[in-house]
mmCIF file of C-alpha atoms in Angstrom:
data_model
loop_
_atom_site.group_PDB
_atom_site.id
_atom_site.type_symbol
_atom_site.label_atom_id
_atom_site.label_comp_id
_atom_site.label_asym_id
_atom_site.label_seq_id
_atom_site.Cartn_x
_atom_site.Cartn_y
_atom_site.Cartn_z
ATOM 1 C CA MET A 22 76.110 70.841 85.977
ATOM 2 C CA LEU A 23 76.463 73.670 88.466
ATOM 3 C CA SER A 24 79.957 72.493 89.352
ATOM 4 C CA ALA A 25 81.026 72.424 85.690
ATOM 5 C CA SER A 26 79.656 75.917 85.111
ATOM 6 C CA ALA A 27 81.437 77.239 88.187
ATOM 7 C CA ASN A 28 84.701 75.672 87.037
ATOM 8 C CA ARG A 29 84.378 77.299 83.638
ATOM 9 C CA ILE A 30 83.774 80.682 85.251
ATOM 10 C CA VAL A 31 86.790 80.311 87.537
ATOM 11 C CA THR A 32 88.948 79.247 84.587
ATOM 12 C CA LYS A 33 87.862 82.273 82.566
ATOM 13 C CA ILE A 34 88.676 84.567 85.476
ATOM 14 C CA PHE A 35 92.023 83.194 86.563
ATOM 15 C CA THR A 36 93.639 81.820 83.401
ATOM 16 C CA PRO A 37 94.080 85.287 81.848
ATOM 17 C CA VAL A 38 95.517 86.578 85.136
ATOM 18 C CA GLU A 39 97.999 83.705 85.404
ATOM 19 C CA ASN A 40 99.210 84.334 81.843
ATOM 20 C CA THR A 41 99.237 88.144 81.824
ATOM 21 C CA THR A 42 102.858 89.104 81.233
ATOM 22 C CA ALA A 43 101.893 92.775 81.529
ATOM 23 C CA LEU A 44 102.006 92.281 85.303
ATOM 24 C CA ASP A 45 105.627 91.102 85.223
ATOM 25 C CA PRO A 46 107.367 94.520 85.432
ATOM 26 C CA LEU A 47 105.308 95.361 88.516
ATOM 27 C CA ILE A 48 105.993 91.941 89.989
ATOM 28 C CA SER A 49 109.721 92.262 89.388
ATOM 29 C CA GLY A 50 109.859 95.596 91.216
ATOM 30 C CA LEU A 51 107.772 94.356 94.124
ATOM 31 C CA GLN A 52 109.816 91.179 94.411
ATOM 32 C CA LYS A 53 113.057 93.150 94.628
ATOM 33 C CA ALA A 54 111.519 95.434 97.253
ATOM 34 C CA VAL A 55 110.325 92.541 99.410
ATOM 35 C CA ARG A 56 113.685 90.795 99.197
ATOM 36 C CA ALA A 57 115.419 94.032 100.162
ATOM 37 C CA ILE A 58 113.127 94.599 103.138
ATOM 38 C CA VAL A 59 113.399 90.980 104.301
ATOM 39 C CA PRO A 60 116.804 89.609 103.204
ATOM 40 C CA PRO A 61 117.727 85.924 103.618
ATOM 41 C CA GLY A 62 118.293 84.973 107.233
ATOM 42 C CA GLU A 63 116.530 83.935 110.412
ATOM 43 C CA VAL A 64 113.888 86.674 110.238
ATOM 44 C CA ARG A 65 112.920 85.663 106.717
ATOM 45 C CA ASP A 66 112.725 82.009 107.743
ATOM 46 C CA VAL A 67 110.424 82.922 110.639
ATOM 47 C CA LEU A 68 108.176 84.881 108.265
ATOM 48 C CA HIS A 69 108.067 81.904 105.896
ATOM 49 C CA GLY A 70 107.117 79.654 108.830
ATOM 50 C CA VAL A 71 110.178 77.401 108.888
ATOM 51 C CA PRO A 72 110.091 77.000 112.712
ATOM 52 C CA ALA A 73 106.363 76.175 112.544
ATOM 53 C CA GLY A 74 106.773 73.613 109.778
ATOM 54 C CA HIS A 75 104.204 75.324 107.546
ATOM 55 C CA PRO A 76 103.451 78.870 106.279
ATOM 56 C CA VAL A 77 102.256 81.259 108.983
ATOM 57 C CA HIS A 78 100.477 83.668 106.625
ATOM 58 C CA PRO A 79 97.191 81.666 106.641
ATOM 59 C CA VAL A 80 97.227 81.768 110.442
ATOM 60 C CA LEU A 81 97.830 85.505 110.717
ATOM 61 C CA VAL A 82 95.098 86.454 108.241
ATOM 62 C CA GLN A 83 92.539 84.990 110.627
ATOM 63 C CA ILE A 84 92.938 88.005 112.916
ATOM 64 C CA PRO A 85 91.910 90.792 110.508
ATOM 65 C CA LEU A 86 89.270 88.638 108.856
ATOM 66 C CA GLY A 87 87.881 87.563 112.227
ATOM 67 C CA THR A 88 87.716 91.071 113.664
ATOM 68 C CA TRP A 89 86.204 92.515 110.510
ATOM 69 C CA THR A 90 83.568 89.792 110.294
ATOM 70 C CA SER A 91 82.717 90.326 113.964
ATOM 71 C CA ALA A 92 82.415 94.072 113.366
ATOM 72 C CA ALA A 93 80.066 93.423 110.448
ATOM 73 C CA LEU A 94 77.780 91.403 112.720
ATOM 74 C CA LEU A 95 77.905 93.988 115.508
ATOM 75 C CA ASP A 96 77.010 96.725 113.032
ATOM 76 C CA LEU A 97 73.642 95.036 112.646
ATOM 77 C CA MET A 98 72.906 95.626 116.327
ATOM 78 C CA PRO A 99 72.188 98.921 118.071
ATOM 79 C CA GLY A 100 74.594 100.340 120.649
ATOM 80 C CA THR A 101 77.684 98.500 119.398
ATOM 81 C CA GLU A 102 79.414 101.363 117.591
ATOM 82 C CA ASN A 103 82.429 101.543 119.914
ATOM 83 C CA ALA A 104 83.015 97.804 119.845
ATOM 84 C CA SER A 105 82.790 97.704 116.053
ATOM 85 C CA ARG A 106 85.221 100.590 115.702
ATOM 86 C CA ARG A 107 87.767 98.928 117.979
ATOM 87 C CA LEU A 108 87.504 95.625 116.158
ATOM 88 C CA ILE A 109 88.061 97.350 112.843
ATOM 89 C CA GLY A 110 91.098 99.143 114.245
ATOM 90 C CA VAL A 111 92.572 95.876 115.513
ATOM 91 C CA GLY A 112 91.981 94.306 112.110
ATOM 92 C CA VAL A 113 93.761 97.138 110.300
ATOM 93 C CA LEU A 114 96.767 96.829 112.617
ATOM 94 C CA ALA A 115 96.815 93.025 112.344
ATOM 95 C CA ALA A 116 96.795 93.241 108.561
ATOM 96 C CA ALA A 117 100.406 94.485 108.585
ATOM 97 C CA PRO A 118 102.129 91.306 109.858
ATOM 98 C CA ALA A 119 99.754 89.179 107.791
ATOM 99 C CA ALA A 120 100.734 91.155 104.691
ATOM 100 C CA LEU A 121 104.443 90.912 105.512
ATOM 101 C CA THR A 122 104.367 87.118 105.820
ATOM 102 C CA GLY A 123 102.281 86.830 102.667
ATOM 103 C CA ALA A 124 104.627 89.090 100.700
ATOM 104 C CA THR A 125 107.635 87.101 101.906
ATOM 105 C CA ASP A 126 106.090 83.841 100.701
ATOM 106 C CA TRP A 127 104.911 85.458 97.461
ATOM 107 C CA SER A 128 108.408 86.674 96.586
ATOM 108 C CA GLU A 129 109.578 83.043 96.217
ATOM 109 C CA LEU A 130 106.845 81.678 93.934
ATOM 110 C CA HIS A 131 106.828 80.923 90.216
ATOM 111 C CA GLU A 132 105.516 83.305 87.557
ATOM 112 C CA GLN A 133 101.884 82.202 87.338
ATOM 113 C CA GLN A 134 101.539 82.088 91.104
ATOM 114 C CA MET A 135 103.071 85.531 91.471
ATOM 115 C CA ARG A 136 100.660 87.011 88.943
ATOM 116 C CA THR A 137 97.682 85.643 90.831
ATOM 117 C CA GLY A 138 99.323 86.675 94.088
ATOM 118 C CA VAL A 139 99.778 90.292 93.080
ATOM 119 C CA VAL A 140 96.044 90.527 92.322
ATOM 120 C CA HIS A 141 95.330 88.938 95.712
ATOM 121 C CA TRP A 142 97.676 91.479 97.262
ATOM 122 C CA ALA A 143 95.981 94.399 95.460
ATOM 123 C CA ALA A 144 92.519 93.298 96.599
ATOM 124 C CA ASN A 145 93.668 93.073 100.197
ATOM 125 C CA LEU A 146 95.322 96.496 99.990
ATOM 126 C CA VAL A 147 92.012 97.974 98.821
ATOM 127 C CA ALA A 148 90.180 96.173 101.631
ATOM 128 C CA VAL A 149 92.587 97.482 104.286
ATOM 129 C CA SER A 150 92.264 101.004 102.864
ATOM 130 C CA LEU A 151 88.481 100.812 103.045
ATOM 131 C CA TYR A 152 88.615 99.608 106.641
ATOM 132 C CA ALA A 153 91.112 102.301 107.585
ATOM 133 C CA ALA A 154 88.776 104.900 106.076
ATOM 134 C CA SER A 155 85.869 103.306 107.943
ATOM 135 C CA TYR A 156 87.774 103.615 111.224
ATOM 136 C CA VAL A 157 88.487 107.303 110.562
ATOM 137 C CA GLN A 158 84.847 108.001 109.744
ATOM 138 C CA ARG A 159 83.689 106.239 112.882
ATOM 139 C CA ARG A 160 86.140 108.237 114.988
ATOM 140 C CA ARG A 161 84.571 111.377 113.526
ATOM 141 C CA GLY A 162 81.140 110.161 114.576
ATOM 142 C CA ARG A 163 80.076 109.364 111.035
ATOM 143 C CA ASP A 164 78.980 105.829 111.771
ATOM 144 C CA ALA A 165 76.686 105.471 108.781
ATOM 145 C CA SER A 166 79.401 106.110 106.208
ATOM 146 C CA GLY A 167 81.797 104.085 108.359
ATOM 147 C CA LYS A 168 79.491 101.086 108.127
ATOM 148 C CA VAL A 169 79.184 101.430 104.355
ATOM 149 C CA LEU A 170 82.952 101.552 103.987
ATOM 150 C CA SER A 171 83.460 98.520 106.225
ATOM 151 C CA TYR A 172 80.891 96.434 104.360
ATOM 152 C CA LEU A 173 82.601 97.378 101.105
ATOM 153 C CA GLY A 174 85.874 96.386 102.724
ATOM 154 C CA LEU A 175 84.438 93.015 103.763
ATOM 155 C CA ALA A 176 83.253 92.367 100.209
ATOM 156 C CA VAL A 177 86.679 93.193 98.761
ATOM 157 C CA ALA A 178 88.471 91.175 101.482
ATOM 158 C CA SER A 179 86.231 88.209 100.675
ATOM 159 C CA ALA A 180 87.142 88.514 96.988
ATOM 160 C CA GLY A 181 90.789 88.686 97.994
ATOM 161 C CA GLY A 182 90.338 85.570 100.098
ATOM 162 C CA PHE A 183 88.769 83.761 97.146
ATOM 163 C CA ILE A 184 91.789 84.665 95.030
ATOM 164 C CA GLY A 185 94.056 83.496 97.839
ATOM 165 C CA GLY A 186 92.196 80.197 97.927
ATOM 166 C CA HIS A 187 92.825 79.732 94.220
ATOM 167 C CA LEU A 188 96.495 80.526 94.750
ATOM 168 C CA ALA A 189 96.842 78.044 97.601
ATOM 169 C CA TYR A 190 94.617 75.175 96.503
ATOM 170 C CA HIS A 191 94.562 75.374 92.714
ATOM 171 C CA GLN A 192 98.076 76.661 92.103
ATOM 172 C CA ALA A 193 99.504 74.869 95.169
ATOM 173 C CA ALA A 194 101.402 77.828 96.607
ATOM 174 C CA GLY A 195 102.607 77.151 100.134
ATOM 175 C CA VAL A 196 101.740 73.463 100.179
ATOM 176 C CA ASN A 197 104.200 70.632 100.790
ATOM 177 C CA HIS A 198 105.142 69.370 97.321
ATOM 178 C CA ALA A 199 106.849 66.280 98.730
ATOM 179 C CA GLU A 200 104.025 65.098 100.991
ATOM 180 C CA GLU A 201 102.923 62.283 98.688
ATOM 181 C CA VAL A 202 106.382 60.707 98.396
ATOM 182 C CA PRO A 203 106.005 58.238 101.321
ATOM 183 C CA HIS A 204 102.696 57.095 99.829
ATOM 184 C CA VAL A 205 103.923 56.416 96.279
ATOM 185 C CA ILE A 206 107.347 54.869 96.953
ATOM 186 C CA PRO A 207 107.107 51.084 96.363
ATOM 187 C CA THR A 208 107.059 49.247 99.673
ATOM 188 C CA GLY A 209 109.976 47.204 100.939
ATOM 189 C CA TRP A 210 113.615 47.453 99.957
ATOM 190 C CA ASN A 211 114.237 48.744 96.428
ATOM 191 C CA ALA A 212 117.556 48.293 94.601
ATOM 192 C CA ILE A 213 118.916 51.498 93.047
ATOM 193 C CA GLY A 214 122.363 50.342 91.918
ATOM 194 C CA SER A 215 125.774 49.407 93.260
ATOM 195 C CA LEU A 216 128.036 51.504 95.478
ATOM 196 C CA ASP A 217 130.171 52.419 92.458
ATOM 197 C CA ASP A 218 127.137 54.109 90.881
ATOM 198 C CA PHE A 219 127.345 56.815 93.555
ATOM 199 C CA PRO A 220 130.607 58.798 93.387
ATOM 200 C CA GLN A 221 132.228 59.857 96.640
ATOM 201 C CA GLY A 222 131.260 63.307 97.908
ATOM 202 C CA ARG A 223 128.726 63.928 95.166
ATOM 203 C CA VAL A 224 124.980 64.061 94.778
ATOM 204 C CA THR A 225 123.495 61.564 92.324
ATOM 205 C CA ARG A 226 119.964 61.402 90.986
ATOM 206 C CA SER A 227 118.326 57.995 91.065
ATOM 207 C CA ALA A 228 114.741 56.754 91.227
ATOM 208 C CA VAL A 229 112.520 54.293 93.031
ATOM 209 C CA GLY A 230 109.789 53.394 90.612
ATOM 210 C CA ASP A 231 108.639 56.704 89.190
ATOM 211 C CA VAL A 232 109.828 58.695 92.205
ATOM 212 C CA PRO A 233 113.116 60.577 91.757
ATOM 213 C CA ILE A 234 115.448 60.465 94.716
ATOM 214 C CA LEU A 235 118.727 62.138 95.598
ATOM 215 C CA VAL A 236 121.620 60.024 96.881
ATOM 216 C CA PHE A 237 124.702 61.445 98.594
ATOM 217 C CA ARG A 238 127.771 59.337 99.364
ATOM 218 C CA ASP A 239 130.112 60.200 102.219
ATOM 219 C CA GLY A 240 132.678 57.399 102.385
ATOM 220 C CA GLU A 241 130.746 54.193 102.879
ATOM 221 C CA ARG A 242 127.743 56.089 104.215
ATOM 222 C CA LEU A 243 124.868 56.887 101.871
ATOM 223 C CA SER A 244 122.008 59.334 102.418
ATOM 224 C CA ALA A 245 118.857 59.354 100.296
ATOM 225 C CA LEU A 246 115.946 61.765 100.178
ATOM 226 C CA SER A 247 113.239 62.891 97.798
ATOM 227 C CA ASP A 248 114.685 64.810 94.876
ATOM 228 C CA ARG A 249 111.677 67.108 94.452
ATOM 229 C CA CYS A 250 111.927 70.138 96.740
ATOM 230 C CA SER A 251 109.019 70.396 99.153
ATOM 231 C CA HIS A 252 108.691 74.097 98.318
ATOM 232 C CA LEU A 253 107.910 73.983 94.583
ATOM 233 C CA SER A 254 109.248 70.626 93.353
ATOM 234 C CA GLY A 255 112.633 71.967 92.255
ATOM 235 C CA PRO A 256 115.235 69.304 91.327
ATOM 236 C CA LEU A 257 117.478 69.197 94.387
ATOM 237 C CA SER A 258 120.066 67.002 92.672
ATOM 238 C CA ASP A 259 120.809 69.959 90.374
ATOM 239 C CA GLY A 260 121.556 72.135 93.399
ATOM 240 C CA ASP A 261 124.787 72.876 95.214
ATOM 241 C CA LEU A 262 126.266 71.005 98.135
ATOM 242 C CA VAL A 263 126.743 73.411 101.041
ATOM 243 C CA THR A 264 127.846 73.110 104.644
ATOM 244 C CA ASP A 265 125.610 74.378 107.443
ATOM 245 C CA ALA A 266 126.872 76.316 110.463
ATOM 246 C CA ASP A 267 127.111 73.082 112.467
ATOM 247 C CA GLY A 268 129.151 71.396 109.759
ATOM 248 C CA SER A 269 126.294 69.333 108.362
ATOM 249 C CA ALA A 270 126.287 68.535 104.655
ATOM 250 C CA CYS A 271 123.269 70.145 102.989
ATOM 251 C CA ILE A 272 121.744 70.496 99.551
ATOM 252 C CA GLU A 273 120.529 73.860 98.267
ATOM 253 C CA CYS A 274 117.588 73.921 95.848
ATOM 254 C CA PRO A 275 118.585 75.567 92.552
ATOM 255 C CA TRP A 276 115.214 77.266 92.159
ATOM 256 C CA HIS A 277 114.644 79.273 95.338
ATOM 257 C CA GLY A 278 117.541 78.430 97.641
ATOM 258 C CA SER A 279 115.758 76.204 100.159
ATOM 259 C CA THR A 280 118.387 74.216 102.034
ATOM 260 C CA PHE A 281 118.005 70.745 103.533
ATOM 261 C CA ALA A 282 120.293 68.589 105.674
ATOM 262 C CA LEU A 283 121.269 65.502 103.719
ATOM 263 C CA ALA A 284 121.321 63.352 106.844
ATOM 264 C CA ASP A 285 117.673 63.798 107.792
ATOM 265 C CA GLY A 286 116.031 66.131 105.244
ATOM 266 C CA SER A 287 115.388 68.852 107.829
ATOM 267 C CA VAL A 288 114.926 72.416 106.600
ATOM 268 C CA ARG A 289 117.970 74.551 107.310
ATOM 269 C CA ARG A 290 116.814 77.555 105.299
ATOM 270 C CA GLY A 291 113.534 78.532 103.628
ATOM 271 C CA PRO A 292 111.406 79.332 101.739
ATOM 272 C CA ALA A 293 110.587 75.636 102.162
ATOM 273 C CA THR A 294 108.880 74.908 105.472
ATOM 274 C CA ALA A 295 108.380 71.130 105.184
ATOM 275 C CA PRO A 296 111.327 68.716 105.439
ATOM 276 C CA GLN A 297 112.324 66.412 102.606
ATOM 277 C CA PRO A 298 111.189 62.789 103.000
ATOM 278 C CA THR A 299 114.250 60.644 103.729
ATOM 279 C CA LEU A 300 114.786 56.992 102.909
ATOM 280 C CA GLN A 301 116.673 54.298 104.760
ATOM 281 C CA VAL A 302 119.711 52.979 102.866
ATOM 282 C CA ARG A 303 121.516 49.657 103.130
ATOM 283 C CA GLN A 304 124.019 47.648 101.130
ATOM 284 C CA ALA A 305 123.060 44.041 100.466
ATOM 285 C CA GLY A 306 124.834 41.607 98.165
ATOM 286 C CA GLY A 307 126.766 44.367 96.437
ATOM 287 C CA ARG A 308 123.608 46.365 95.814
ATOM 288 C CA VAL A 309 122.419 49.632 97.322
ATOM 289 C CA GLU A 310 118.811 49.424 98.467
ATOM 290 C CA VAL A 311 116.434 52.029 99.875
ATOM 291 C CA ARG A 312 113.043 52.060 101.527
ATOM 292 C CA MET A 313 110.810 54.438 103.376
ATOM 293 C CA PRO A 314 111.266 54.302 107.167
ATOM 294 C CA ASN A 315 108.979 51.770 108.866
ATOM 295 C CA ALA A 316 108.121 50.244 105.509
ATOM 296 C CA GLY A 317 107.871 46.514 105.158
#
């Protein structure tokens, strides 16, 4: 009963936010600003977390949240004013890279996610401002007001974290949208057609059971990978074929520009951080068959 009531409360809070088009002009301006500050390239991919294989924003937020929580505990003890002030200062400084990675990820989400994200962003901005003010007050020797400001900041940061949790776990921002593919593809070799069904030098959409896959033919060689982009499930087979710097054939997602090598599904450009699941391909008896690697 408690769980049902909590779910209803969360729905009432977040559903209006997700559907509030009044936020869209603000979002559009912020998105353009973020993309201008961090244009496509290696730096942007690092901020997305492409080298790490997952978003780095959740990792970086641990620093400000950890220092601020530690400061809150120290503020309950006498003689810890200097330590608390320093922790708060470190947290304020660490909030900058955490915010930059979060903004970079946010700028490549869909509308409902971005609306929730901008509220998450606003809450965190208020929290950082309160902590910055707390640090200034403490430097002036006004520890009492500094403590009040920091506890207010912790409350707002916690609310911001709750919103971020909804964004990540309910709205699935930043998660790998292709992770389940190896677990739902039928086991064994699965026929998907004949060689003539896959035109030379083109991407073709096929399916194994209910799972859409992308097939690319290069001469007699066929490559197959999940058709749903790991970033936000965009249809890769509707994207453009591009060539990477090393000459590798790649597919670019039509939604947000994530680029994957057709040979092995590796990420060549974000915002996606997780590779596309690839399938083994063989020709048998005039048929083209696919299976997940190591499948029976």
